[in-house]
């Protein structure tokens, strides 16, 4: 598939105004994307669990502009509050997607958005936020061309979301999404995420993710900077090859339900992501002392009890504690007793694997 597929050939209708609304979740990568090529194309394939509770709800109000249609015209509100500081990010996004949505300059947009998780939680809202906005824009496109099929709609929304924030293209569907071409995953593409197309063992149904909020501050290093530091990184090539191998391995794990192998792979991926940060030039560390305290506690508890608890990390200090639903009672008790003390203000979020975005 090439980029031409996403260009618009004809619109039958031209609505002059309206409102569209979507909720879209966050996702947590099991095999991580870290390093990109031009146009937000990933250096390696990745796979993620879609989350259920952590999501963005976006309402997009559009109104035909009169007179001049130079530049984009939009206002952004977060929790009803006008947010001019969101402007540059949306402007960049609109510029990147303009050739695929030629109506963007015809309208004035009011983007009203809110997250189910606190803004300053250290949980990135870019995946849920950009996917929700991409879906809203696709809903306008659908009004202009109602013949778009559901699968083309989702695929183009994922394609557009990727141009907003790479990992956003994995947030539209559930429960597992692959992004990035891989020979073992049929239909996989660098251009958009696809629903994981193979059998998944019952062990992974309703998999739990308790997010421990270790540090709710702004990240010292943005993921954009982090991705860029993979250019010329001494271990980049090995890392990208490792991710390709890990996708092959996880395919087998997801089929057989081998939790020990799952734990080893997912934890190694998390630590490799952070190892890439620590070995870039300039180098940086996003983990905090409490991140390591939590990891050590998880390892001791797993050794003592034999329960299949594991962790993963995104580009920050927070810890995602992953475990099967059948062990949830014992593991949640351990989390509350032993791990919550390491969270900033004792804050954590109970989430689990989810099934993707919803039109509201
Ligand atoms: O989508 P971005 O550019 O914010 O990058 C996200 C990178 C990680 O969250 C660290 C890994 C991933 O695959 O989601």
Coordinates of C-alpha atoms and ligand atoms in Angstrom, one line a residue:
X1 CA 0.0 0.0 0.0
X2 CA 1.3 3.5 -0.8
X3 CA 0.5 7.0 0.3
X4 CA -1.8 7.6 -2.7
X5 CA -4.3 5.3 -1.1
X6 CA -5.0 8.0 1.5
X7 CA -5.5 10.9 -0.9
X8 CA -9.1 12.0 -1.5
X9 CA -10.4 11.6 -5.0
X10 CA -14.0 12.9 -4.7
X11 CA -16.3 14.3 -2.1
X12 CA -20.1 14.1 -2.8
X13 CA -21.3 16.4 0.0
X14 CA -20.2 19.6 1.6
X15 CA -21.7 20.0 5.1
X16 CA -21.3 23.6 6.2
X17 CA -21.2 22.9 9.9
X18 CA -21.6 20.2 12.5
X19 CA -20.2 18.5 15.6
X20 CA -18.5 15.1 15.8
X21 CA -17.2 13.4 18.9
X22 CA -15.0 10.4 19.7
X23 CA -13.4 8.9 22.8
X24 CA -10.0 7.2 22.2
X25 CA -7.8 5.3 24.7
X26 CA -4.1 5.4 25.5
X27 CA -2.0 2.3 24.8
X28 CA 1.0 0.7 26.4
X29 CA 3.7 -0.9 24.2
X30 CA 4.9 -4.4 24.9
X31 CA 7.5 -4.2 22.2
X32 CA 8.5 -0.6 22.0
X33 CA 8.8 1.9 19.2
X34 CA 11.9 4.1 19.8
X35 CA 13.5 5.7 16.8
X36 CA 11.8 7.0 13.6
X37 CA 12.5 7.8 10.0
X38 CA 11.1 10.8 8.2
X39 CA 7.4 11.3 8.1
X40 CA 6.8 9.6 11.4
X41 CA 7.7 6.1 10.0
X42 CA 9.0 3.8 12.7
X43 CA 12.5 2.3 12.6
X44 CA 11.1 -1.0 14.0
X45 CA 7.7 -2.7 14.4
X46 CA 5.9 -2.4 17.8
X47 CA 2.9 -4.0 19.5
X48 CA 0.8 -2.6 22.3
X49 CA -2.1 -3.4 24.6
X50 CA -4.9 -0.9 24.1
X51 CA -6.1 0.5 27.5
X52 CA -9.6 0.8 28.7
X53 CA -9.9 3.6 31.3
X54 CA -7.2 6.1 30.3
X55 CA -8.7 7.9 27.4
X56 CA -9.3 11.3 25.7
X57 CA -12.8 12.5 24.8
X58 CA -12.8 15.0 22.0
X59 CA -15.6 17.0 20.5
X60 CA -14.9 18.8 17.2
X61 CA -17.2 21.6 16.2
X62 CA -16.7 22.7 12.6
X63 CA -18.1 25.7 10.8
X64 CA -17.6 26.8 7.2
X65 CA -15.3 29.8 7.0
X66 CA -16.4 32.9 5.1
X67 CA -14.0 34.9 2.9
X68 CA -10.3 34.1 3.3
X69 CA -9.2 30.5 3.9
X70 CA -5.5 31.2 4.3
X71 CA -3.9 29.2 7.1
X72 CA -5.7 26.9 9.5
X73 CA -8.3 28.3 11.8
X74 CA -8.9 26.6 15.2
X75 CA -9.2 27.0 18.9
X76 CA -8.4 24.3 21.5
X77 CA -10.0 23.9 24.9
X78 CA -8.9 21.4 27.5
X79 CA -11.5 20.8 30.3
X80 CA -13.4 23.9 29.0
X81 CA -10.2 26.1 29.3
X82 CA -8.8 27.8 26.3
X83 CA -5.3 26.4 25.6
X84 CA -3.3 28.6 23.1
X85 CA -0.2 26.6 24.1
X86 CA -1.7 23.5 22.3
X87 CA -1.7 25.5 19.1
X88 CA 1.7 24.7 17.7
X89 CA 1.3 21.0 18.0
X90 CA -2.1 21.0 16.3
X91 CA -0.8 23.4 13.6
X92 CA 2.1 21.0 12.9
X93 CA -0.4 18.1 12.8
X94 CA -2.7 19.9 10.4
X95 CA 0.2 20.8 8.1
X96 CA 1.2 17.1 8.0
X97 CA -2.2 15.8 7.1
X98 CA -3.5 18.6 4.9
X99 CA -2.9 16.8 1.7
X100 CA -4.9 13.9 2.9
X101 CA -7.8 15.9 4.2
X102 CA -8.2 18.8 1.7
X103 CA -11.1 20.4 3.6
X104 CA -9.0 21.4 6.6
X105 CA -8.7 25.1 5.6
X106 CA -12.4 25.3 4.6
X107 CA -13.6 25.3 8.3
X108 CA -13.0 27.0 11.6
X109 CA -12.6 24.2 14.2
X110 CA -13.3 24.3 17.9
X111 CA -11.5 21.4 19.5
X112 CA -12.9 20.6 23.0
X113 CA -11.0 17.9 24.7
X114 CA -10.7 16.2 28.1
X115 CA -8.8 13.2 29.5
X116 CA -10.1 10.7 32.0
X117 CA -6.6 10.8 33.7
X118 CA -5.2 13.9 35.3
X119 CA -3.3 16.2 33.0
X120 CA -0.3 16.2 35.2
X121 CA -0.1 12.5 35.8
X122 CA 3.0 11.8 33.7
X123 CA 0.7 9.8 31.4
X124 CA 1.2 11.0 27.9
X125 CA -2.1 12.2 26.3
X126 CA -0.6 12.4 22.8
X127 CA -1.7 8.8 21.8
X128 CA -5.3 9.2 23.0
X129 CA -5.5 12.8 22.1
X130 CA -4.2 12.6 18.5
X131 CA -6.2 9.4 17.8
X132 CA -9.4 11.1 19.0
X133 CA -8.8 14.1 16.9
X134 CA -7.9 12.0 13.8
X135 CA -11.1 10.1 14.3
X136 CA -13.2 13.3 14.5
X137 CA -11.6 14.6 11.3
X138 CA -12.4 11.3 9.6
X139 CA -16.0 11.6 10.8
X140 CA -16.2 14.9 8.8
X141 CA -14.6 13.2 5.8
X142 CA -17.3 10.5 6.1
X143 CA -20.0 13.2 6.0
X144 CA -18.4 14.4 2.8
X145 CA -18.0 10.9 1.4
X146 CA -20.4 8.4 3.0
X147 CA -19.2 5.5 0.8
X148 CA -16.0 5.1 2.9
X149 CA -16.0 1.6 4.4
X150 CA -15.5 1.0 8.1
X151 CA -12.1 -0.6 7.5
X152 CA -10.9 2.2 5.3
X153 CA -12.2 4.7 7.9
X154 CA -10.2 3.2 10.7
X155 CA -7.1 2.6 8.6
X156 CA -7.0 6.2 7.4
X157 CA -7.7 7.5 10.9
X158 CA -4.8 5.4 12.2
X159 CA -2.6 6.7 9.3
X160 CA -3.5 10.3 10.2
X161 CA -3.1 9.7 14.0
X162 CA 0.5 8.5 13.3
X163 CA 1.3 11.8 11.7
X164 CA 0.2 13.5 15.0
X165 CA 2.1 11.2 17.3
X166 CA 3.6 7.9 16.2
X167 CA 2.2 5.6 18.9
X168 CA -1.3 7.2 18.5
X169 CA -1.8 5.0 15.4
X170 CA -2.0 2.0 17.9
X171 CA -4.9 3.5 19.9
X172 CA -7.9 3.1 17.6
X173 CA -8.7 -0.6 18.0
X174 CA -8.1 -3.3 20.6
X175 CA -7.1 -5.4 22.3
X176 CA -3.6 -5.7 20.7
X177 CA -2.3 -3.5 17.9
X178 CA 0.8 -3.9 15.7
X179 CA 2.4 -1.0 14.0
X180 CA 5.3 -1.4 11.6
X181 CA 6.0 -3.8 8.8
X182 CA 7.0 -7.3 10.0
X183 CA 7.3 -10.4 7.8
X184 CA 5.4 -12.5 10.4
X185 CA 2.4 -10.3 10.8
X186 CA 0.2 -10.3 7.8
X187 CA -1.1 -6.8 6.8
X188 CA 1.3 -5.0 9.1
X189 CA 2.5 -1.6 7.8
X190 CA 4.7 1.3 8.7
X191 CA 1.9 3.6 7.7
X192 CA -0.8 2.6 10.2
X193 CA -1.6 0.2 13.1
X194 CA -3.5 -3.0 12.6
X195 CA -5.5 -5.1 15.0
X196 CA -3.3 -8.1 15.9
X197 CA -4.6 -10.7 13.5
X198 CA -3.8 -14.0 15.3
X199 CA -5.1 -16.1 18.1
X200 CA -4.5 -14.8 21.6
X201 CA -4.4 -17.2 24.6
X202 CA -7.0 -16.8 27.3
X203 CA -4.2 -15.9 29.8
X204 CA -4.1 -12.4 28.1
X205 CA -7.9 -11.8 28.1
X206 CA -8.6 -8.8 30.4
X207 CA -5.0 -8.4 31.2
X208 CA -4.6 -5.8 34.0
X209 CA -2.5 -2.7 34.0
X210 CA -2.1 -0.8 37.2
X211 CA -0.3 2.4 36.5
X212 CA 1.8 3.6 39.4
X213 CA 2.3 7.4 39.2
X214 CA 5.8 7.8 40.4
X215 CA 6.4 11.2 39.0
X216 CA 3.7 13.4 37.7
X217 CA 5.9 16.2 36.4
X218 CA 6.6 17.1 32.8
X219 CA 9.1 14.9 31.2
X220 CA 12.6 16.4 31.1
X221 CA 13.1 15.0 27.6
X222 CA 10.3 14.8 25.1
X223 CA 9.8 11.6 23.1
X224 CA 10.5 13.6 19.9
X225 CA 14.0 14.4 21.3
X226 CA 14.4 10.8 22.4
X227 CA 13.5 9.4 19.0
X228 CA 15.9 11.8 17.3
X229 CA 18.7 10.6 19.6
X230 CA 18.4 7.1 17.9
X231 CA 20.0 8.7 14.8
X232 CA 23.7 7.8 15.1
X233 CA 23.1 5.9 18.3
X234 CA 25.8 3.3 18.8
X235 CA 23.3 0.4 19.4
X236 CA 20.5 1.6 17.1
X237 CA 20.9 -1.2 14.5
X238 CA 21.1 -4.0 17.1
X239 CA 18.0 -2.5 18.9
X240 CA 15.9 -2.3 15.8
X241 CA 16.8 -5.9 14.9
X242 CA 16.0 -7.0 18.4
X243 CA 12.5 -5.5 18.2
X244 CA 11.9 -7.4 15.0
X245 CA 12.9 -10.6 16.7
X246 CA 10.8 -9.8 19.7
X247 CA 7.7 -9.4 17.6
X248 CA 8.3 -12.9 16.2
X249 CA 8.8 -14.2 19.8
X250 CA 5.7 -12.5 21.2
X251 CA 3.5 -13.9 18.5
X252 CA 4.4 -17.4 19.8
X253 CA 3.9 -16.3 23.4
X254 CA 0.5 -14.8 22.7
X255 CA -0.6 -18.0 21.1
X256 CA 0.7 -20.4 23.8
X257 CA 0.0 -18.2 26.8
X258 CA 3.5 -18.7 28.1
X259 CA 3.5 -16.1 31.0
X260 CA 7.1 -16.6 32.0
X261 CA 8.3 -15.9 28.5
X262 CA 5.9 -12.9 28.3
X263 CA 7.3 -11.4 31.5
X264 CA 10.9 -11.9 30.3
X265 CA 10.2 -10.3 27.0
X266 CA 8.1 -7.3 28.2
X267 CA 10.5 -6.4 31.1
X268 CA 13.5 -6.7 28.8
X269 CA 11.8 -4.4 26.3
X270 CA 11.1 -1.8 29.0
X271 CA 14.7 -1.8 30.3
X272 CA 16.1 -1.8 26.7
X273 CA 14.0 1.4 26.0
X274 CA 15.6 3.1 29.0
X275 CA 19.0 1.7 28.2
X276 CA 18.8 3.4 24.8
X277 CA 18.2 6.7 26.6
X278 CA 21.1 6.1 29.0
X279 CA 23.5 5.3 26.1
X280 CA 22.5 8.1 23.7
X281 CA 24.6 11.2 23.4
X282 CA 23.5 13.3 25.2
X283 CA 22.4 10.6 27.7
X284 CA 19.5 10.9 30.1
X285 CA 17.6 9.0 32.7
X286 CA 13.8 9.1 33.0
X287 CA 13.5 6.6 35.8
X288 CA 13.4 7.8 39.3
X289 CA 14.7 6.1 42.5
X290 CA 11.1 5.0 43.2
X291 CA 10.8 3.4 39.8
X292 CA 13.7 1.1 40.7
X293 CA 12.3 0.5 44.2
X294 CA 9.0 -0.7 42.6
X295 CA 10.8 -2.9 40.1
X296 CA 12.8 -4.6 42.8
X297 CA 9.7 -5.1 44.9
X298 CA 7.9 -6.7 41.9
X299 CA 10.9 -9.0 41.4
X300 CA 11.0 -10.1 45.0
X301 CA 7.2 -10.6 45.2
X302 CA 7.3 -12.7 42.0
X303 CA 10.1 -14.8 43.3
X304 CA 8.4 -15.4 46.7
X305 CA 4.9 -16.1 45.4
X306 CA 5.4 -17.4 41.9
X307 CA 2.6 -15.1 40.7
X308 CA 3.0 -13.8 37.1
X309 CA 3.4 -10.1 37.9
X310 CA 5.5 -8.0 35.6
X311 CA 6.2 -4.4 34.7
X312 CA 6.7 -2.2 31.7
X313 CA 7.7 1.4 31.4
X314 CA 7.0 4.1 28.8
X315 CA 9.2 7.1 28.3
X316 CA 8.9 8.3 31.9
X317 CA 9.2 7.3 35.5
X318 CA 5.7 5.7 36.0
X319 CA 5.5 1.9 36.2
X320 CA 2.8 -0.1 34.4
X321 CA 2.2 -3.2 36.5
X322 CA 0.9 -6.0 34.3
X323 CA -0.8 -9.2 35.4
X324 CA -3.5 -11.7 34.4
X325 CA -7.1 -11.1 35.6
X326 CA -7.2 -14.4 37.5
X327 CA -4.4 -13.2 39.9
X328 CA -5.9 -9.7 40.3
X329 CA -7.0 -9.9 43.9
X330 CA -3.7 -11.1 45.3
X331 CA -1.6 -8.8 43.2
X332 CA -3.7 -5.7 43.8
X333 CA -3.5 -6.3 47.5
X334 CA 0.3 -6.4 47.2
X335 CA 0.3 -3.2 45.1
X336 CA -1.7 -1.4 47.7
X337 CA 0.3 -2.7 50.6
X338 CA 3.8 -2.5 49.1
X339 CA 4.0 -0.3 46.0
X340 CA 1.6 2.6 46.4
X341 CA 3.9 4.1 49.0
X342 CA 6.4 4.8 46.2
X343 CA 3.8 6.7 44.1
X344 CA 3.6 10.5 44.2
X345 CA 0.8 11.4 46.7
X346 CA -0.1 7.6 46.7
X347 CA -1.7 8.0 43.2
X348 CA -2.2 5.1 40.9
X349 CA -4.7 4.1 38.2
X350 CA -6.3 0.7 37.7
X351 CA -6.6 0.0 34.0
X352 CA -6.8 -3.1 31.8
X353 CA -6.7 -4.1 28.2
X354 CA -9.4 -2.4 26.2
X355 CA -11.1 -2.5 22.8
X356 CA -10.4 0.9 21.2
X357 CA -12.1 4.1 20.3
X358 CA -15.8 4.8 20.3
X359 CA -17.8 7.4 18.4
X360 CA -20.0 9.4 20.8
Ligands
LIG1 O1 4.4 8.3 20.1 P1 5.6 8.9 20.7 O2 6.4 9.7 19.6 O3 5.3 9.7 21.9 O4 6.6 7.7 21.1 C1 6.2 6.8 22.1 C2 7.3 6.0 22.5 C3 7.1 5.0 23.6 O5 5.9 5.3 24.3 C4 8.3 5.1 24.6 C5 7.1 3.6 23.1 C6 5.8 3.1 22.4 O6 6.0 2.3 21.5 O7 4.7 3.6 22.7

